[in-house]
């Protein structure tokens, strides 16, 4: 008989948990609070997933643009310029996980046109390297880079082109310097035709970069054909850059070379993004915590309202464990259901983000606000990157907070004495 009773206990507890959640006229206010607690948990979980996914998308986009202009691993000379000897290039190309080896020659310069002079960074690159850089090749605003390297000319940032009021086909004067035999510094003037302009949506690139064919820049600066500023390595997996840079330094064993990965070169930027990510997760988790506190309040009130029913169950032989588990299941169900609904809602919003942003943008422009879509495209595009680990972490945090919130009302239900509960019934 006791075995059958023990088998029926879970069913009884589930039935009691459902009865506690069901709306009654007397406990209508308590059920109302419980419903809004469920909505609060769902909205908190959805908000956390959406914000983390959008931040992850922006972080990936920003890092991609940084890496797109530079390499995952950069090989430089510790002093002066680097000589890209064939044996060094062969050694770098033979390293596993290396997709491409890019030669780069950089030089600070002044560019002048239409009566304006601005500082710029000349970056000499081979033609194939520039054509394969998607951050440039897929973001051409004016002109065509197909003739880059075949005919004299440069490719400049769109912000620089606008600032100097240039058009494709116009000439710009590039001013560099050279050291005379007497030891004095003399300016060097070279005219280039503007072939195209690009927009990487990074101000420091679009406002300063001027791409020049590598051989032309080497000849202009009177450098040898093997002289470069750095050798950029493009990897198949960007996350492997720190380990590969360390392994490469040991493999080459050359003290005259400095080998750095993109993470160490942008450590402050990457560190700030990581800190922001962690802090945003903690801050937004407080929304779920507030909703969990509502669960505590509503089910603590329910325990007080149900004192008579608890006392009757106790006198009929129900143990304190049965009552406690019933209340725990009832309160935990609010958090669990809220977490499931919030996760589904968050993923749905992330999947629909382009349509949502597009609709909001059309509404804003329809209102005559004068918002320039091109200028706010970086924000309005709202890149979203949903990571399974982040979604699971959010769900686990919400479930743990919900279970913790359900523990107190369940414990309070065991403190109800049958005599006290029946006194006013």
JSON list of C-alpha atoms in Angstrom, two decimals, residues 251-348:
[
{"chain": "A", "resi": 251, "resn": "UNK", "atom": "CA", "xyz": [60.35, 28.25, -35.65]},
{"chain": "A", "resi": 252, "resn": "UNK", "atom": "CA", "xyz": [62.06, 31.13, -37.44]},
{"chain": "A", "resi": 253, "resn": "UNK", "atom": "CA", "xyz": [64.39, 31.86, -34.54]},
{"chain": "A", "resi": 254, "resn": "UNK", "atom": "CA", "xyz": [65.35, 35.29, -35.83]},
{"chain": "A", "resi": 255, "resn": "UNK", "atom": "CA", "xyz": [65.99, 38.04, -33.31]},
{"chain": "A", "resi": 256, "resn": "UNK", "atom": "CA", "xyz": [65.76, 40.74, -35.97]},
{"chain": "A", "resi": 257, "resn": "UNK", "atom": "CA", "xyz": [62.08, 39.97, -36.58]},
{"chain": "A", "resi": 258, "resn": "UNK", "atom": "CA", "xyz": [59.10, 41.03, -34.51]},
{"chain": "A", "resi": 259, "resn": "UNK", "atom": "CA", "xyz": [56.06, 38.78, -34.88]},
{"chain": "A", "resi": 260, "resn": "UNK", "atom": "CA", "xyz": [52.74, 39.97, -33.47]},
{"chain": "A", "resi": 261, "resn": "UNK", "atom": "CA", "xyz": [49.15, 38.77, -33.78]},
{"chain": "A", "resi": 262, "resn": "UNK", "atom": "CA", "xyz": [46.11, 40.98, -34.37]},
{"chain": "A", "resi": 263, "resn": "UNK", "atom": "CA", "xyz": [44.89, 40.50, -30.78]},
{"chain": "A", "resi": 264, "resn": "UNK", "atom": "CA", "xyz": [48.08, 41.86, -29.22]},
{"chain": "A", "resi": 265, "resn": "UNK", "atom": "CA", "xyz": [48.24, 44.72, -31.73]},
{"chain": "A", "resi": 266, "resn": "UNK", "atom": "CA", "xyz": [44.70, 45.74, -30.76]},
{"chain": "A", "resi": 267, "resn": "UNK", "atom": "CA", "xyz": [44.77, 44.58, -27.15]},
{"chain": "A", "resi": 268, "resn": "UNK", "atom": "CA", "xyz": [43.12, 47.69, -25.69]},
{"chain": "A", "resi": 269, "resn": "UNK", "atom": "CA", "xyz": [40.31, 47.65, -28.22]},
{"chain": "A", "resi": 270, "resn": "UNK", "atom": "CA", "xyz": [39.68, 43.91, -27.89]},
{"chain": "A", "resi": 271, "resn": "UNK", "atom": "CA", "xyz": [39.93, 44.12, -24.09]},
{"chain": "A", "resi": 272, "resn": "UNK", "atom": "CA", "xyz": [37.40, 46.94, -23.95]},
{"chain": "A", "resi": 273, "resn": "UNK", "atom": "CA", "xyz": [34.97, 44.94, -26.08]},
{"chain": "A", "resi": 274, "resn": "UNK", "atom": "CA", "xyz": [35.35, 41.92, -23.81]},
{"chain": "A", "resi": 275, "resn": "UNK", "atom": "CA", "xyz": [34.82, 43.95, -20.63]},
{"chain": "A", "resi": 276, "resn": "UNK", "atom": "CA", "xyz": [31.76, 45.60, -22.17]},
{"chain": "A", "resi": 277, "resn": "UNK", "atom": "CA", "xyz": [30.38, 42.19, -23.10]},
{"chain": "A", "resi": 278, "resn": "UNK", "atom": "CA", "xyz": [30.76, 40.81, -19.58]},
{"chain": "A", "resi": 279, "resn": "UNK", "atom": "CA", "xyz": [29.40, 43.93, -17.89]},
{"chain": "A", "resi": 280, "resn": "UNK", "atom": "CA", "xyz": [26.39, 44.06, -20.20]},
{"chain": "A", "resi": 281, "resn": "UNK", "atom": "CA", "xyz": [25.62, 40.42, -19.41]},
{"chain": "A", "resi": 282, "resn": "UNK", "atom": "CA", "xyz": [25.76, 41.13, -15.67]},
{"chain": "A", "resi": 283, "resn": "UNK", "atom": "CA", "xyz": [23.70, 44.32, -15.88]},
{"chain": "A", "resi": 284, "resn": "UNK", "atom": "CA", "xyz": [20.98, 42.83, -18.07]},
{"chain": "A", "resi": 285, "resn": "UNK", "atom": "CA", "xyz": [20.83, 39.73, -15.85]},
{"chain": "A", "resi": 286, "resn": "UNK", "atom": "CA", "xyz": [19.45, 42.06, -13.18]},
{"chain": "A", "resi": 287, "resn": "UNK", "atom": "CA", "xyz": [16.26, 42.30, -15.26]},
{"chain": "A", "resi": 288, "resn": "UNK", "atom": "CA", "xyz": [15.77, 38.56, -14.84]},
{"chain": "A", "resi": 289, "resn": "UNK", "atom": "CA", "xyz": [16.65, 38.89, -11.15]},
{"chain": "A", "resi": 290, "resn": "UNK", "atom": "CA", "xyz": [13.93, 41.53, -10.65]},
{"chain": "A", "resi": 291, "resn": "UNK", "atom": "CA", "xyz": [11.40, 39.27, -12.37]},
{"chain": "A", "resi": 292, "resn": "UNK", "atom": "CA", "xyz": [12.53, 36.39, -10.12]},
{"chain": "A", "resi": 293, "resn": "UNK", "atom": "CA", "xyz": [11.94, 38.59, -7.06]},
{"chain": "A", "resi": 294, "resn": "UNK", "atom": "CA", "xyz": [8.36, 39.05, -8.26]},
{"chain": "A", "resi": 295, "resn": "UNK", "atom": "CA", "xyz": [8.03, 35.27, -8.27]},
{"chain": "A", "resi": 296, "resn": "UNK", "atom": "CA", "xyz": [9.19, 35.21, -4.65]},
{"chain": "A", "resi": 297, "resn": "UNK", "atom": "CA", "xyz": [6.69, 37.91, -3.68]},
{"chain": "A", "resi": 298, "resn": "UNK", "atom": "CA", "xyz": [3.70, 36.43, -5.51]},
{"chain": "A", "resi": 299, "resn": "UNK", "atom": "CA", "xyz": [4.17, 32.86, -4.24]},
{"chain": "A", "resi": 300, "resn": "UNK", "atom": "CA", "xyz": [4.96, 34.00, -0.71]},
{"chain": "A", "resi": 301, "resn": "UNK", "atom": "CA", "xyz": [1.58, 35.75, -0.79]},
{"chain": "A", "resi": 302, "resn": "UNK", "atom": "CA", "xyz": [0.04, 32.57, -2.21]},
{"chain": "A", "resi": 303, "resn": "UNK", "atom": "CA", "xyz": [1.39, 30.57, 0.73]},
{"chain": "A", "resi": 304, "resn": "UNK", "atom": "CA", "xyz": [-0.32, 32.96, 3.13]},
{"chain": "A", "resi": 305, "resn": "UNK", "atom": "CA", "xyz": [-3.59, 32.75, 1.20]},
{"chain": "A", "resi": 306, "resn": "UNK", "atom": "CA", "xyz": [-3.43, 28.96, 1.07]},
{"chain": "A", "resi": 307, "resn": "UNK", "atom": "CA", "xyz": [-2.73, 28.43, 4.76]},
{"chain": "A", "resi": 308, "resn": "UNK", "atom": "CA", "xyz": [-6.11, 26.81, 5.29]},
{"chain": "A", "resi": 309, "resn": "UNK", "atom": "CA", "xyz": [-5.67, 24.44, 2.36]},
{"chain": "A", "resi": 310, "resn": "UNK", "atom": "CA", "xyz": [-2.17, 23.54, 3.51]},
{"chain": "A", "resi": 311, "resn": "UNK", "atom": "CA", "xyz": [-3.45, 22.83, 7.02]},
{"chain": "A", "resi": 312, "resn": "UNK", "atom": "CA", "xyz": [-6.21, 20.59, 5.68]},
{"chain": "A", "resi": 313, "resn": "UNK", "atom": "CA", "xyz": [-3.73, 18.66, 3.54]},
{"chain": "A", "resi": 314, "resn": "UNK", "atom": "CA", "xyz": [-1.44, 18.24, 6.53]},
{"chain": "A", "resi": 315, "resn": "UNK", "atom": "CA", "xyz": [-4.27, 16.88, 8.70]},
{"chain": "A", "resi": 316, "resn": "UNK", "atom": "CA", "xyz": [-5.18, 14.44, 5.92]},
{"chain": "A", "resi": 317, "resn": "UNK", "atom": "CA", "xyz": [-1.68, 12.98, 6.05]},
{"chain": "A", "resi": 318, "resn": "UNK", "atom": "CA", "xyz": [0.25, 14.96, 3.45]},
{"chain": "A", "resi": 319, "resn": "UNK", "atom": "CA", "xyz": [3.83, 15.40, 4.52]},
{"chain": "A", "resi": 320, "resn": "UNK", "atom": "CA", "xyz": [5.65, 18.73, 4.62]},
{"chain": "A", "resi": 321, "resn": "UNK", "atom": "CA", "xyz": [7.87, 17.49, 1.77]},
{"chain": "A", "resi": 322, "resn": "UNK", "atom": "CA", "xyz": [4.83, 16.99, -0.47]},
{"chain": "A", "resi": 323, "resn": "UNK", "atom": "CA", "xyz": [3.59, 20.53, 0.20]},
{"chain": "A", "resi": 324, "resn": "UNK", "atom": "CA", "xyz": [7.04, 21.98, -0.28]},
{"chain": "A", "resi": 325, "resn": "UNK", "atom": "CA", "xyz": [7.64, 20.21, -3.57]},
{"chain": "A", "resi": 326, "resn": "UNK", "atom": "CA", "xyz": [4.21, 21.25, -4.85]},
{"chain": "A", "resi": 327, "resn": "UNK", "atom": "CA", "xyz": [4.90, 24.91, -4.16]},
{"chain": "A", "resi": 328, "resn": "UNK", "atom": "CA", "xyz": [8.42, 24.60, -5.54]},
{"chain": "A", "resi": 329, "resn": "UNK", "atom": "CA", "xyz": [7.12, 23.07, -8.79]},
{"chain": "A", "resi": 330, "resn": "UNK", "atom": "CA", "xyz": [4.44, 25.74, -9.04]},
{"chain": "A", "resi": 331, "resn": "UNK", "atom": "CA", "xyz": [6.85, 28.65, -8.58]},
{"chain": "A", "resi": 332, "resn": "UNK", "atom": "CA", "xyz": [9.60, 27.09, -10.69]},
{"chain": "A", "resi": 333, "resn": "UNK", "atom": "CA", "xyz": [7.15, 26.52, -13.54]},
{"chain": "A", "resi": 334, "resn": "UNK", "atom": "CA", "xyz": [6.69, 30.29, -13.87]},
{"chain": "A", "resi": 335, "resn": "UNK", "atom": "CA", "xyz": [10.43, 30.81, -14.30]},
{"chain": "A", "resi": 336, "resn": "UNK", "atom": "CA", "xyz": [10.94, 27.82, -16.60]},
{"chain": "A", "resi": 337, "resn": "UNK", "atom": "CA", "xyz": [8.03, 28.69, -18.89]},
{"chain": "A", "resi": 338, "resn": "UNK", "atom": "CA", "xyz": [9.15, 32.34, -18.90]},
{"chain": "A", "resi": 339, "resn": "UNK", "atom": "CA", "xyz": [12.68, 31.24, -19.86]},
{"chain": "A", "resi": 340, "resn": "UNK", "atom": "CA", "xyz": [11.40, 29.09, -22.73]},
{"chain": "A", "resi": 341, "resn": "UNK", "atom": "CA", "xyz": [9.13, 31.84, -24.05]},
{"chain": "A", "resi": 342, "resn": "UNK", "atom": "CA", "xyz": [11.88, 34.47, -23.64]},
{"chain": "A", "resi": 343, "resn": "UNK", "atom": "CA", "xyz": [14.44, 32.33, -25.46]},
{"chain": "A", "resi": 344, "resn": "UNK", "atom": "CA", "xyz": [12.07, 31.75, -28.37]},
{"chain": "A", "resi": 345, "resn": "UNK", "atom": "CA", "xyz": [11.13, 35.44, -28.46]},
{"chain": "A", "resi": 346, "resn": "UNK", "atom": "CA", "xyz": [14.77, 36.55, -28.37]},
{"chain": "A", "resi": 347, "resn": "UNK", "atom": "CA", "xyz": [15.75, 34.23, -31.23]},
{"chain": "A", "resi": 348, "resn": "UNK", "atom": "CA", "xyz": [12.72, 35.37, -33.23]}
]
